[in-house]
Amino acid sequence: RLGHKPLPPKRVLRPSSPFTAPRLSAMALRLGCRHMAEKVPDVFVQFGLEQQFRFISHPGVMTVSQLLEVKTIARMRANFTQENIEGMKKFDPELARKAQIALDHKLPVNFQQLEIIEESLPRLLEEKKQLEAARTEVAKLPVGGPYVLPKQLDISAARPAPGQKDLFGTMGEIAELQHPGAMAAITEGPAKDVPKIAGK
């Protein structure tokens, strides 16, 4: 049309520009390192639907808390002190005696396992030894991975564990020891034929 002015030509970024690829990479690396040094921000957490409970917490804390709630992955264990044991003596001397065994061997123990600690002591000591070795090896893994357990690690005594073929360290261990066959009576399917307490 008459009077129409043509658009100016587009500017193209030439290699002589100060924002070339090497400089952009260096800038991105510098900014990335700056963010890595920053503190991880807390997260806003909400529990419940009808009765909602909200609070702020560190994301790492929330991750560990969620794992601890999954009973098939981890079971809570207590680390006794001599003060704890002295308090237990006032209402259950026998339980206090068993807790003293755990303290003497520096064993964190689940309260259900505490009932049978004398029978389980060899396995618990071996488990403690294996887990200490596993922590040492895992701490040596390079930052960024690959995060894979070294093949030479032996964690055969650790319980509970995925795919285990016995009841050691599980909620059914005491029931089976006190009432042999109790677990088989309430188990259905292929698991019914799995040996319940290995070595018994």
PDB file of N, CA, C and O in Angstrom, residues 163-188:
ATOM      1  N   GLY A 163      11.710 -59.644  50.266  1.00  0.00           N
ATOM      2  CA  GLY A 163      11.927 -60.996  49.769  1.00  0.00           C
ATOM      3  C   GLY A 163      12.419 -61.992  50.792  1.00  0.00           C
ATOM      4  O   GLY A 163      12.809 -63.103  50.424  1.00  0.00           O
ATOM      5  N   GLN A 164      12.419 -61.644  52.091  1.00  0.00           N
ATOM      6  CA  GLN A 164      12.919 -62.597  53.079  1.00  0.00           C
ATOM      7  C   GLN A 164      12.006 -63.812  53.151  1.00  0.00           C
ATOM      8  O   GLN A 164      10.792 -63.732  52.901  1.00  0.00           O
ATOM      9  N   LYS A 165      12.589 -64.974  53.503  1.00  0.00           N
ATOM     10  CA  LYS A 165      11.855 -66.238  53.507  1.00  0.00           C
ATOM     11  C   LYS A 165      11.585 -66.736  54.918  1.00  0.00           C
ATOM     12  O   LYS A 165      11.341 -67.923  55.135  1.00  0.00           O
ATOM     13  N   ASP A 166      11.646 -65.836  55.902  1.00  0.00           N
ATOM     14  CA  ASP A 166      11.371 -66.217  57.279  1.00  0.00           C
ATOM     15  C   ASP A 166      10.668 -65.056  57.972  1.00  0.00           C
ATOM     16  O   ASP A 166      10.380 -64.042  57.351  1.00  0.00           O
ATOM     17  N   LEU A 167      10.403 -65.223  59.259  1.00  0.00           N
ATOM     18  CA  LEU A 167       9.695 -64.188  60.015  1.00  0.00           C
ATOM     19  C   LEU A 167      10.600 -63.403  60.952  1.00  0.00           C
ATOM     20  O   LEU A 167      10.109 -62.621  61.762  1.00  0.00           O
ATOM     21  N   PHE A 168      11.910 -63.591  60.861  1.00  0.00           N
ATOM     22  CA  PHE A 168      12.813 -62.859  61.738  1.00  0.00           C
ATOM     23  C   PHE A 168      12.616 -61.354  61.564  1.00  0.00           C
ATOM     24  O   PHE A 168      12.588 -60.833  60.450  1.00  0.00           O
ATOM     25  N   GLY A 169      12.474 -60.648  62.681  1.00  0.00           N
ATOM     26  CA  GLY A 169      12.361 -59.192  62.641  1.00  0.00           C
ATOM     27  C   GLY A 169      11.010 -58.668  62.214  1.00  0.00           C
ATOM     28  O   GLY A 169      10.829 -57.461  62.123  1.00  0.00           O
ATOM     29  N   THR A 170      10.047 -59.550  61.947  1.00  0.00           N
ATOM     30  CA  THR A 170       8.724 -59.112  61.517  1.00  0.00           C
ATOM     31  C   THR A 170       7.753 -59.160  62.695  1.00  0.00           C
ATOM     32  O   THR A 170       8.064 -59.669  63.771  1.00  0.00           O
ATOM     33  N   MET A 171       6.539 -58.650  62.450  1.00  0.00           N
ATOM     34  CA  MET A 171       5.532 -58.624  63.506  1.00  0.00           C
ATOM     35  C   MET A 171       5.004 -60.020  63.825  1.00  0.00           C
ATOM     36  O   MET A 171       4.371 -60.225  64.864  1.00  0.00           O
ATOM     37  N   GLY A 172       5.250 -60.981  62.929  1.00  0.00           N
ATOM     38  CA  GLY A 172       4.761 -62.340  63.174  1.00  0.00           C
ATOM     39  C   GLY A 172       5.744 -63.233  63.888  1.00  0.00           C
ATOM     40  O   GLY A 172       5.430 -64.392  64.181  1.00  0.00           O
ATOM     41  N   GLU A 173       6.948 -62.728  64.178  1.00  0.00           N
ATOM     42  CA  GLU A 173       7.985 -63.575  64.775  1.00  0.00           C
ATOM     43  C   GLU A 173       7.587 -64.077  66.157  1.00  0.00           C
ATOM     44  O   GLU A 173       7.696 -65.273  66.452  1.00  0.00           O
ATOM     45  N   ILE A 174       7.122 -63.189  67.023  1.00  0.00           N
ATOM     46  CA  ILE A 174       6.771 -63.596  68.385  1.00  0.00           C
ATOM     47  C   ILE A 174       5.589 -64.557  68.366  1.00  0.00           C
ATOM     48  O   ILE A 174       5.572 -65.557  69.093  1.00  0.00           O
ATOM     49  N   ALA A 175       4.602 -64.263  67.514  1.00  0.00           N
ATOM     50  CA  ALA A 175       3.430 -65.141  67.438  1.00  0.00           C
ATOM     51  C   ALA A 175       3.828 -66.558  67.046  1.00  0.00           C
ATOM     52  O   ALA A 175       3.319 -67.541  67.607  1.00  0.00           O
ATOM     53  N   GLU A 176       4.744 -66.668  66.101  1.00  0.00           N
ATOM     54  CA  GLU A 176       5.158 -67.991  65.648  1.00  0.00           C
ATOM     55  C   GLU A 176       5.993 -68.713  66.703  1.00  0.00           C
ATOM     56  O   GLU A 176       5.889 -69.943  66.855  1.00  0.00           O
ATOM     57  N   LEU A 177       6.818 -67.975  67.441  1.00  0.00           N
ATOM     58  CA  LEU A 177       7.642 -68.603  68.480  1.00  0.00           C
ATOM     59  C   LEU A 177       6.785 -69.081  69.642  1.00  0.00           C
ATOM     60  O   LEU A 177       7.020 -70.155  70.197  1.00  0.00           O
ATOM     61  N   GLN A 178       5.799 -68.289  70.027  1.00  0.00           N
ATOM     62  CA  GLN A 178       4.961 -68.655  71.167  1.00  0.00           C
ATOM     63  C   GLN A 178       3.875 -69.664  70.792  1.00  0.00           C
ATOM     64  O   GLN A 178       3.453 -70.459  71.621  1.00  0.00           O
ATOM     65  N   HIS A 179       3.421 -69.623  69.529  1.00  0.00           N
ATOM     66  CA  HIS A 179       2.375 -70.529  69.060  1.00  0.00           C
ATOM     67  C   HIS A 179       2.764 -71.054  67.686  1.00  0.00           C
ATOM     68  O   HIS A 179       2.331 -70.517  66.668  1.00  0.00           O
ATOM     69  N   PRO A 180       3.620 -72.086  67.641  1.00  0.00           N
ATOM     70  CA  PRO A 180       4.073 -72.610  66.346  1.00  0.00           C
ATOM     71  C   PRO A 180       2.903 -72.969  65.432  1.00  0.00           C
ATOM     72  O   PRO A 180       1.944 -73.615  65.860  1.00  0.00           O
ATOM     73  N   GLY A 181       2.976 -72.518  64.185  1.00  0.00           N
ATOM     74  CA  GLY A 181       1.911 -72.779  63.226  1.00  0.00           C
ATOM     75  C   GLY A 181       0.848 -71.707  63.206  1.00  0.00           C
ATOM     76  O   GLY A 181      -0.080 -71.782  62.386  1.00  0.00           O
ATOM     77  N   ALA A 182       0.956 -70.702  64.079  1.00  0.00           N
ATOM     78  CA  ALA A 182      -0.082 -69.668  64.150  1.00  0.00           C
ATOM     79  C   ALA A 182      -0.164 -68.875  62.855  1.00  0.00           C
ATOM     80  O   ALA A 182      -1.258 -68.562  62.378  1.00  0.00           O
ATOM     81  N   MET A 183       0.983 -68.548  62.274  1.00  0.00           N
ATOM     82  CA  MET A 183       0.975 -67.761  61.050  1.00  0.00           C
ATOM     83  C   MET A 183       0.465 -68.577  59.870  1.00  0.00           C
ATOM     84  O   MET A 183      -0.242 -68.076  59.009  1.00  0.00           O
ATOM     85  N   ALA A 184       0.799 -69.870  59.834  1.00  0.00           N
ATOM     86  CA  ALA A 184       0.324 -70.723  58.741  1.00  0.00           C
ATOM     87  C   ALA A 184      -1.191 -70.857  58.773  1.00  0.00           C
ATOM     88  O   ALA A 184      -1.842 -71.012  57.739  1.00  0.00           O
ATOM     89  N   ALA A 185      -1.771 -70.784  59.968  1.00  0.00           N
ATOM     90  CA  ALA A 185      -3.217 -70.951  60.104  1.00  0.00           C
ATOM     91  C   ALA A 185      -3.988 -69.780  59.505  1.00  0.00           C
ATOM     92  O   ALA A 185      -5.153 -69.936  59.131  1.00  0.00           O
ATOM     93  N   ILE A 186      -3.350 -68.608  59.415  1.00  0.00           N
ATOM     94  CA  ILE A 186      -4.051 -67.435  58.887  1.00  0.00           C
ATOM     95  C   ILE A 186      -3.490 -66.984  57.544  1.00  0.00           C
ATOM     96  O   ILE A 186      -3.877 -65.955  57.013  1.00  0.00           O
ATOM     97  N   THR A 187      -2.548 -67.770  56.988  1.00  0.00           N
ATOM     98  CA  THR A 187      -1.938 -67.421  55.712  1.00  0.00           C
ATOM     99  C   THR A 187      -2.566 -68.228  54.594  1.00  0.00           C
ATOM    100  O   THR A 187      -2.854 -69.399  54.757  1.00  0.00           O
ATOM    101  N   GLU A 188      -2.767 -67.579  53.456  1.00  0.00           N
ATOM    102  CA  GLU A 188      -3.353 -68.249  52.309  1.00  0.00           C
ATOM    103  C   GLU A 188      -2.419 -68.137  51.113  1.00  0.00           C
ATOM    104  O   GLU A 188      -1.584 -67.251  51.050  1.00  0.00           O
TER     105      GLU A 188
END
